mmCIF file with all atom_site columns, C-alpha atoms in Angstrom:
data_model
loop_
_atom_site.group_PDB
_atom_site.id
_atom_site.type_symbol
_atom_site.label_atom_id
_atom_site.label_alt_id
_atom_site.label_comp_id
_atom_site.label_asym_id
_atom_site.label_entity_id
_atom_site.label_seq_id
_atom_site.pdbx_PDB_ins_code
_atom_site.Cartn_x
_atom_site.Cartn_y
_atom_site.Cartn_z
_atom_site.occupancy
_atom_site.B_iso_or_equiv
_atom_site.pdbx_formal_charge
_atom_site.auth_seq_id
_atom_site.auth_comp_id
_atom_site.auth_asym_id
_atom_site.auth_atom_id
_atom_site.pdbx_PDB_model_num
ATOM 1   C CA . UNK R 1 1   ? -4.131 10.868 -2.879  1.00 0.00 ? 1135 UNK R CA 1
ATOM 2   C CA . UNK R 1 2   ? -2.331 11.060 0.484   1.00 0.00 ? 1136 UNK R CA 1
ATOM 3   C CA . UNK R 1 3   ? -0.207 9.255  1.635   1.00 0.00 ? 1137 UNK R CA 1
ATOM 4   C CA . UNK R 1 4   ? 1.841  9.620  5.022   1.00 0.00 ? 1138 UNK R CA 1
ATOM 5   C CA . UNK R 1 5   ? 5.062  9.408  6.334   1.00 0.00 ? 1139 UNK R CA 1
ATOM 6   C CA . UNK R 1 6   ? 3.449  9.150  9.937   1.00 0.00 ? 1140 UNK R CA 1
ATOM 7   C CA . UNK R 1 7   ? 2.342  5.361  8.809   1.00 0.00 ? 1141 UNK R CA 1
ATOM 8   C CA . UNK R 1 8   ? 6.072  4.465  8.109   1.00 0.00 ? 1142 UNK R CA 1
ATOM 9   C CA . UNK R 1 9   ? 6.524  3.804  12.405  1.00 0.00 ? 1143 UNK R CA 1
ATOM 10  C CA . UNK R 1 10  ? 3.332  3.241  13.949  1.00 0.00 ? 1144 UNK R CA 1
ATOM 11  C CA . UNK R 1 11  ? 3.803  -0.277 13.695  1.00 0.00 ? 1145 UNK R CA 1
ATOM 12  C CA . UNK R 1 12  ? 0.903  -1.578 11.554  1.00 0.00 ? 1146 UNK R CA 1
ATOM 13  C CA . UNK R 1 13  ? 1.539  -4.143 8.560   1.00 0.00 ? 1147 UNK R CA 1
ATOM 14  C CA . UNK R 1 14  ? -1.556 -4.717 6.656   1.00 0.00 ? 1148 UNK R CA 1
ATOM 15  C CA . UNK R 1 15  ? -2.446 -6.795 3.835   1.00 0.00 ? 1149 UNK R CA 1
ATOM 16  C CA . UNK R 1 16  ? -3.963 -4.610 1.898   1.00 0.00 ? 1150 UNK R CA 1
ATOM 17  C CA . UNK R 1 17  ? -3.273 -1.107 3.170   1.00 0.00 ? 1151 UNK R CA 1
ATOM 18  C CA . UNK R 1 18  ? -4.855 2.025  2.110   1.00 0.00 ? 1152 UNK R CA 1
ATOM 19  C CA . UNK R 1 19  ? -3.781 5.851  2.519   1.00 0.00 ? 1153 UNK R CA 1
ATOM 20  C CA . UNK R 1 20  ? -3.044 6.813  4.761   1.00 0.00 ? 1154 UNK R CA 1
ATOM 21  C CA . UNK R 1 21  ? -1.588 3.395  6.424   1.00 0.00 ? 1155 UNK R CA 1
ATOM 22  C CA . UNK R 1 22  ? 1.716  3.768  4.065   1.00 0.00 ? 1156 UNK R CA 1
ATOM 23  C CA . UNK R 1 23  ? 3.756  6.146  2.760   1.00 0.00 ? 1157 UNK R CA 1
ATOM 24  C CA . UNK R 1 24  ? 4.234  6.265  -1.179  1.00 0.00 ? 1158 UNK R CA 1
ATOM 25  C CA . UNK R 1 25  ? 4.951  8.371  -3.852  1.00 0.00 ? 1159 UNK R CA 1
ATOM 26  C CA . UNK R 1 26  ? 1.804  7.693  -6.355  1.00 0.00 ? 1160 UNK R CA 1
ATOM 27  C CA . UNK R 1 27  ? 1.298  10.835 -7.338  1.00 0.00 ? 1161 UNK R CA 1
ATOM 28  C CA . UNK R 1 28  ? 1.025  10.937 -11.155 1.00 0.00 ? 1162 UNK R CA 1
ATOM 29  C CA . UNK R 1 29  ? 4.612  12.201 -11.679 1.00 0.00 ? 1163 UNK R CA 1
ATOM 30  C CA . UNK R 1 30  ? 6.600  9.015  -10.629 1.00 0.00 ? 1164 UNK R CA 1
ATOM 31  C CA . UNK R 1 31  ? 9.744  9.967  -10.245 1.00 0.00 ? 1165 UNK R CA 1
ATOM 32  C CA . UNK R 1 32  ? 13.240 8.306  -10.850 1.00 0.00 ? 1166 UNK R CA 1
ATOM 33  C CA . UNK R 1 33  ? 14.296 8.746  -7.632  1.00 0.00 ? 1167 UNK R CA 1
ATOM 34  C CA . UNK R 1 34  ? 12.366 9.895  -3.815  1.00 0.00 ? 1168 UNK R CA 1
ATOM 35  C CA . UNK R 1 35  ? 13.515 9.457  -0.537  1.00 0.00 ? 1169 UNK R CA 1
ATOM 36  C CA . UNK R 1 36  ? 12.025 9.256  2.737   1.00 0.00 ? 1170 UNK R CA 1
ATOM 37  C CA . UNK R 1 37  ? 13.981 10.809 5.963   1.00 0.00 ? 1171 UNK R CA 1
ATOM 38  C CA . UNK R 1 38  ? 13.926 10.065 9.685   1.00 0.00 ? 1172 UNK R CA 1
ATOM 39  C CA . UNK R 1 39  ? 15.096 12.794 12.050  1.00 0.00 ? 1173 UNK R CA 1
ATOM 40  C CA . UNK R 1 40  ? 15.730 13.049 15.648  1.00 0.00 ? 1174 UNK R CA 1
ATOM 41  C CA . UNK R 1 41  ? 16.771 15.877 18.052  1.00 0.00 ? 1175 UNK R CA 1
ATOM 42  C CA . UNK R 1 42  ? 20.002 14.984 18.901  1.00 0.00 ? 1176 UNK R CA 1
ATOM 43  C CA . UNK R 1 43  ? 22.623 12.626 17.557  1.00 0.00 ? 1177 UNK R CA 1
ATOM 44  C CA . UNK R 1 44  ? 21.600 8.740  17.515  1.00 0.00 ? 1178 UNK R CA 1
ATOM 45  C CA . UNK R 1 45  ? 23.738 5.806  16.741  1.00 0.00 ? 1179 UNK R CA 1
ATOM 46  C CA . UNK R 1 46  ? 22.436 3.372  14.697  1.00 0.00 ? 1180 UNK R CA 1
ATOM 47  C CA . UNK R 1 47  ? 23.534 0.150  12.639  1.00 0.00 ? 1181 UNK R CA 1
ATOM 48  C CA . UNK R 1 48  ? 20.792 -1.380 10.702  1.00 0.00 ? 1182 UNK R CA 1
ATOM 49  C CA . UNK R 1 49  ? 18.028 -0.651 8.949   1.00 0.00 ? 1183 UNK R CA 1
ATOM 50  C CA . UNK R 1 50  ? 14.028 -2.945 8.086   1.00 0.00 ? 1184 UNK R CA 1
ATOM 51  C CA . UNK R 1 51  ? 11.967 -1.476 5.644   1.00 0.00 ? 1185 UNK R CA 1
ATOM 52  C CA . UNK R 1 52  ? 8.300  -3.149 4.212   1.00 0.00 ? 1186 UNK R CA 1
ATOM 53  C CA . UNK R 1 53  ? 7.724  -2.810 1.049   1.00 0.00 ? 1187 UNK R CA 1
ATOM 54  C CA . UNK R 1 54  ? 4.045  -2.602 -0.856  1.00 0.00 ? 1188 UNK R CA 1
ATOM 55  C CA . UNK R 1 55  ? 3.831  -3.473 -4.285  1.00 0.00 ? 1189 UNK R CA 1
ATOM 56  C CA . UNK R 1 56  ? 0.628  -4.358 -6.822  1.00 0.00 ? 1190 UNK R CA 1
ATOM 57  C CA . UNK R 1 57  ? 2.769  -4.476 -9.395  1.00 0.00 ? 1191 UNK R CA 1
ATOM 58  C CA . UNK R 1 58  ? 5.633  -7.166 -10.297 1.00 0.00 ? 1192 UNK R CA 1
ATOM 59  C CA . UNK R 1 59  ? 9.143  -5.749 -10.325 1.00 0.00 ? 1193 UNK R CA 1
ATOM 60  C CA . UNK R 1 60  ? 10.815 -4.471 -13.533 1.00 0.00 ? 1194 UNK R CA 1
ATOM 61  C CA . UNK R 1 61  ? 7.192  -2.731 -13.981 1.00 0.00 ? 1195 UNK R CA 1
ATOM 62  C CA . UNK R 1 62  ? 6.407  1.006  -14.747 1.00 0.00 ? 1196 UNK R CA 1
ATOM 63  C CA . UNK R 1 63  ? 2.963  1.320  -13.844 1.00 0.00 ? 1197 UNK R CA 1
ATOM 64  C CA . UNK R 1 64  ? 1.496  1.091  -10.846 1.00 0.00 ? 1198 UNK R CA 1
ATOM 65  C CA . UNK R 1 65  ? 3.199  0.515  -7.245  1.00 0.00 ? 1199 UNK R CA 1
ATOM 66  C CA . UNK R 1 66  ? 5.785  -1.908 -7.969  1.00 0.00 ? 1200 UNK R CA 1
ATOM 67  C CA . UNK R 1 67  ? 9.407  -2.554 -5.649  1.00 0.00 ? 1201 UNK R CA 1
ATOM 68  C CA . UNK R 1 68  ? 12.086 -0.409 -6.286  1.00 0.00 ? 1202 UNK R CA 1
ATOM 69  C CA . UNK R 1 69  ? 14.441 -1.350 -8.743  1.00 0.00 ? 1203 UNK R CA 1
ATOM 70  C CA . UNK R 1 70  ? 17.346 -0.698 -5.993  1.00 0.00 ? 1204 UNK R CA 1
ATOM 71  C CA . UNK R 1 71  ? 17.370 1.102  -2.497  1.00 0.00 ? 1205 UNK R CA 1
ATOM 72  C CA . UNK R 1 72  ? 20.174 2.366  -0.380  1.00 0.00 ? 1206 UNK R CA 1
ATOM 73  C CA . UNK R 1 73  ? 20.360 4.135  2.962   1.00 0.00 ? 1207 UNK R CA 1
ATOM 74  C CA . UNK R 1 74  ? 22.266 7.452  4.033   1.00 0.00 ? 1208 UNK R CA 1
ATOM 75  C CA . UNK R 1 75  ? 23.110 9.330  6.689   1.00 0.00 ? 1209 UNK R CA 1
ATOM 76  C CA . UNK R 1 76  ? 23.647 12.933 7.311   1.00 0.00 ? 1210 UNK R CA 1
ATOM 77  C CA . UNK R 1 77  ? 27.591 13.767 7.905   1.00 0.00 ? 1211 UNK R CA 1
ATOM 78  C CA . UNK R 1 78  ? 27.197 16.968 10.009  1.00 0.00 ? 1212 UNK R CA 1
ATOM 79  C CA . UNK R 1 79  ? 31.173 17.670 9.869   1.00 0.00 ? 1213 UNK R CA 1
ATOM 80  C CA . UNK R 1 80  ? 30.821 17.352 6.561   1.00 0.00 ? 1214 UNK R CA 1
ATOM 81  C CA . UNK R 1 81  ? 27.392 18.615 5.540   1.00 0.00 ? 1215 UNK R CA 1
ATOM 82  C CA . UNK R 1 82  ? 26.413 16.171 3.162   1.00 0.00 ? 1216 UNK R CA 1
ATOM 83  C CA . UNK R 1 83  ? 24.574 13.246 2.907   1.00 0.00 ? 1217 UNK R CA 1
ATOM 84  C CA . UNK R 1 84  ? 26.355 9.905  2.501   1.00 0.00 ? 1218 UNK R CA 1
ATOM 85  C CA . UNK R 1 85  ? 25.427 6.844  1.811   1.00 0.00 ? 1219 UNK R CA 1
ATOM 86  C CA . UNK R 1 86  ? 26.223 4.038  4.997   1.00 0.00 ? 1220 UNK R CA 1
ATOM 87  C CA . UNK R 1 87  ? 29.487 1.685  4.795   1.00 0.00 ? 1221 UNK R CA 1
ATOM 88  C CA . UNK R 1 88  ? 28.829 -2.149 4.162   1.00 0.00 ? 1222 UNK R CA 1
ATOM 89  C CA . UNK R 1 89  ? 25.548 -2.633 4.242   1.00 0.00 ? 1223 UNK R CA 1
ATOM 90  C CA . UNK R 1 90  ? 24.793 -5.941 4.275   1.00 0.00 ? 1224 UNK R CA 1
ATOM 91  C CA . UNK R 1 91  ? 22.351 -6.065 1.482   1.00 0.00 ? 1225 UNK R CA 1
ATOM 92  C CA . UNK R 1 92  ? 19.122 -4.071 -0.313  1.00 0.00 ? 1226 UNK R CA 1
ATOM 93  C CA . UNK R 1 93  ? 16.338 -6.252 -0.630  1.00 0.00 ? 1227 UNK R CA 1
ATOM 94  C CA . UNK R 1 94  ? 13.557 -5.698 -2.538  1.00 0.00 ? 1228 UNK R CA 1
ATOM 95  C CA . UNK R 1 95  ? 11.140 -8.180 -2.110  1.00 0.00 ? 1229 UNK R CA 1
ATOM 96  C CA . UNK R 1 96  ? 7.107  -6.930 -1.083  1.00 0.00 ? 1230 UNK R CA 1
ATOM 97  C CA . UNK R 1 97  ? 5.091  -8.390 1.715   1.00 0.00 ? 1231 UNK R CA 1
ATOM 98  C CA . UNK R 1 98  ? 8.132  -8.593 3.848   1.00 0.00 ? 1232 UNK R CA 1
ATOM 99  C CA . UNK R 1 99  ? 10.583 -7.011 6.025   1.00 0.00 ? 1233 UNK R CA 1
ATOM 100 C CA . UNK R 1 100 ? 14.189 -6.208 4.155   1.00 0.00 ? 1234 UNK R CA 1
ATOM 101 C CA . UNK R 1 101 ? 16.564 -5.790 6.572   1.00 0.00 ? 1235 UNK R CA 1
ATOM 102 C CA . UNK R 1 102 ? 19.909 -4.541 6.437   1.00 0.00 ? 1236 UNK R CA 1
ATOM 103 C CA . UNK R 1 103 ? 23.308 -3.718 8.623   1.00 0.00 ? 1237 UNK R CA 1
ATOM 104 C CA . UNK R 1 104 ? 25.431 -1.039 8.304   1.00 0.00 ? 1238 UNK R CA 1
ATOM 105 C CA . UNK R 1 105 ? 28.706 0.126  10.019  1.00 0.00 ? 1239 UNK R CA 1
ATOM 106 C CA . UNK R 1 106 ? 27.305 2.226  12.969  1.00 0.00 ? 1240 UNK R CA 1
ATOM 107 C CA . UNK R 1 107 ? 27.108 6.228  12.767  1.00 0.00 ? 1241 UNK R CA 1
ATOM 108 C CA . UNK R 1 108 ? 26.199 8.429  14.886  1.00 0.00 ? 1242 UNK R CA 1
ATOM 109 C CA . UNK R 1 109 ? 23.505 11.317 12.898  1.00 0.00 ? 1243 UNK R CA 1
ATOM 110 C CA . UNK R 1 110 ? 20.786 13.235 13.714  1.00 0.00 ? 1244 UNK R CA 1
ATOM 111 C CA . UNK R 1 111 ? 19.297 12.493 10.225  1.00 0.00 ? 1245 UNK R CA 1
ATOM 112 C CA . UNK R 1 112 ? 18.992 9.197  8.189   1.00 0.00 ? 1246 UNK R CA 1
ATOM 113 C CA . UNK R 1 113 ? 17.010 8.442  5.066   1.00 0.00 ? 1247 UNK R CA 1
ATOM 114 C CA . UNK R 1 114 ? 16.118 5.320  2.370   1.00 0.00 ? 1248 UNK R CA 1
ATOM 115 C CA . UNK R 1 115 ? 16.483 6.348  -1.335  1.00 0.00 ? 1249 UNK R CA 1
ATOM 116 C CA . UNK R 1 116 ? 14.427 4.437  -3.843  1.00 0.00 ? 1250 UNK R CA 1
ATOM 117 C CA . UNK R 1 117 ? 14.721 3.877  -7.429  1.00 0.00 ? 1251 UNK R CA 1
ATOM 118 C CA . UNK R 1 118 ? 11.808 2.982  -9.200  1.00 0.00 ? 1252 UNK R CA 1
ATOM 119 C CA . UNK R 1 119 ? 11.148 -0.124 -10.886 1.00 0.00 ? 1253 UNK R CA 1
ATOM 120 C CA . UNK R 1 120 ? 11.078 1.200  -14.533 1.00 0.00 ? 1254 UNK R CA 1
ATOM 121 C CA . UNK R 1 121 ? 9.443  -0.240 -18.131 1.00 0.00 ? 1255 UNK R CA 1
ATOM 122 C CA . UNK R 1 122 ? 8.967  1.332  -21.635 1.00 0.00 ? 1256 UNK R CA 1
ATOM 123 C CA . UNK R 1 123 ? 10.393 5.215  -20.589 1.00 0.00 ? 1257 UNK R CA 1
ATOM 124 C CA . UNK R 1 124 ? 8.059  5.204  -17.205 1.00 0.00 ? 1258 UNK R CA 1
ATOM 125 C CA . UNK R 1 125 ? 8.309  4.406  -13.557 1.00 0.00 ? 1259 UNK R CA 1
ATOM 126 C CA . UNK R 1 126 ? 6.300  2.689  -11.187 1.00 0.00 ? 1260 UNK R CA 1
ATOM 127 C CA . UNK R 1 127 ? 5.618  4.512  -7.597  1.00 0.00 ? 1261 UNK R CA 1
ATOM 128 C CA . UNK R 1 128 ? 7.169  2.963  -4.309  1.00 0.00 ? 1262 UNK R CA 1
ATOM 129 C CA . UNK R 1 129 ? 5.294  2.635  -1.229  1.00 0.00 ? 1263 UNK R CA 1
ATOM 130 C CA . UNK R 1 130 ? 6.510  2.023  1.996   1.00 0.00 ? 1264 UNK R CA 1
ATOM 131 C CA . UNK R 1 131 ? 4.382  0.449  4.907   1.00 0.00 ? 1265 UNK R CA 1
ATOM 132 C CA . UNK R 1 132 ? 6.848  0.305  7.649   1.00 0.00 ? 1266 UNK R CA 1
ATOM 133 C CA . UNK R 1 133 ? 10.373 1.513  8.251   1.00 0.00 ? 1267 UNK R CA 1
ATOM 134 C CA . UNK R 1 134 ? 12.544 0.930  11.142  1.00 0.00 ? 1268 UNK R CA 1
ATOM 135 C CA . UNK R 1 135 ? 15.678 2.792  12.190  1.00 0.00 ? 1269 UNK R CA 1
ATOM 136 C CA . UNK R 1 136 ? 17.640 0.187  14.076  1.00 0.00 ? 1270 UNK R CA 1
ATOM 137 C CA . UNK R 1 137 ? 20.337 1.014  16.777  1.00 0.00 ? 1271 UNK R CA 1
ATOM 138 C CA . UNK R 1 138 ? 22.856 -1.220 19.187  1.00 0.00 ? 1272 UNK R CA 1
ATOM 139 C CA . UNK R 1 139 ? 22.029 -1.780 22.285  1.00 0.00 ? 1273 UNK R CA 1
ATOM 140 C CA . UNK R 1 140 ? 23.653 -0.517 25.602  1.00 0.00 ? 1274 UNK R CA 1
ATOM 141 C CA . UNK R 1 141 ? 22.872 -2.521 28.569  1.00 0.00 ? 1275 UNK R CA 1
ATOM 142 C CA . UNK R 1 142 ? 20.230 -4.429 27.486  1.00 0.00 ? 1276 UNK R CA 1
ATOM 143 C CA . UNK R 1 143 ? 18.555 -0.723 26.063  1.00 0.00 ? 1277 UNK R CA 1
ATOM 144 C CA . UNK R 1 144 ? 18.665 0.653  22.591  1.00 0.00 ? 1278 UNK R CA 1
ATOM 145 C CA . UNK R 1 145 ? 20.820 3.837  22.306  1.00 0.00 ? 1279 UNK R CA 1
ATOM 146 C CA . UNK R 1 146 ? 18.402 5.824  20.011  1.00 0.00 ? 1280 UNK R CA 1
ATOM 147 C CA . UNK R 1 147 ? 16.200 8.499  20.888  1.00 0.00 ? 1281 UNK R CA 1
ATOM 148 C CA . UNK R 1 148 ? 12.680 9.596  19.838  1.00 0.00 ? 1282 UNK R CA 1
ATOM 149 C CA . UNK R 1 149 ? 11.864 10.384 16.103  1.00 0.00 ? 1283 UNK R CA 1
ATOM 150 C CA . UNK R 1 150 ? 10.007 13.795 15.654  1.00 0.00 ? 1284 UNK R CA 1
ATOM 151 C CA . UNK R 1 151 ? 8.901  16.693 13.649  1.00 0.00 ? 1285 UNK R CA 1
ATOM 152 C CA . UNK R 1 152 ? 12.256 18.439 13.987  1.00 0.00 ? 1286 UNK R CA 1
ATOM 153 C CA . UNK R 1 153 ? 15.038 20.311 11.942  1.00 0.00 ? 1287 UNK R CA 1
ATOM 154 C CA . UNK R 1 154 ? 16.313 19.356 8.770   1.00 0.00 ? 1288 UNK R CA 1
ATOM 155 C CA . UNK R 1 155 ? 19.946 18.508 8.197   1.00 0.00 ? 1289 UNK R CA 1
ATOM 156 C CA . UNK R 1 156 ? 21.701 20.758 6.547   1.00 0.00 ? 1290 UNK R CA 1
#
């Protein structure tokens, strides 16, 4: 199965999407944890997060593509060449068929990423799937102060 992390911003919700119209992790292995990353050329500033969840499966399930049992967003700390999670996020919800959206303290990274941890039940873990994901940055002058998102670079 493919899935695609092109899907996560091309703007289309759908009720009952399909590969390759999300992103997920359904791949027989199921891990504990997976992560999906954002990068741009050049340094952006950003302060908030929205991220769609798609789920057949009830939460606090270990089968199927269920919500995570917690996410958190981090950003890439260049001076210090780590990743780290954001400051004061304003809250991690997990809810399907919705946007979740959260605010952070702003940073300024080239690199930002959601981690998921699967919804787990009787030693397994369900997959995650994402249908949408938005980086979201304050605006200057009526304009958002973020740049493109491509195929560039990792941060390292």
């Amino acid at each position: 199965m493919r899935f695609w992390i092109k899907a996560l911003n091309d703007g289309i919700v759908k009720a009952a999407p399909l590969p390759p119209d999300m992103w997920g992790n359904w791949n027989g292995a199921m891990p504990a944890r997976s992560w999906i990353e954002y990068r741009w050329p050049a340094p952006v500033t950003l302060d908030g997060s929205r991220i769609w969840f798609f789920a057949d499966q009830p939460a606090g399930s270990g089968v199927g593509v269920a919500p995570p049992k917690s996410w958190h967003i981090e950003y890439w700390n260049g001076a210090a060449k780590r990743w780290q999670p954001v400051d004061r996020p304003s809250g991690y919800g997990t809810e399907p068929g919705r946007y979740q959206d959260t605010r952070f303290t702003p940073v300024t990274t080239r690199c930002l990423r959601a981690v998921f941890d699967a919804s787990q039940a009787n030693g397994t873990n369900a997959a995650v799937a994402v249908q949408e994901w938005e980086a979201l940055a304050p605006t200057v002058g009526g304009r958002a102060a973020n740049g493109p998102v491509g195929d560039v670079a990792p941060c390292r």
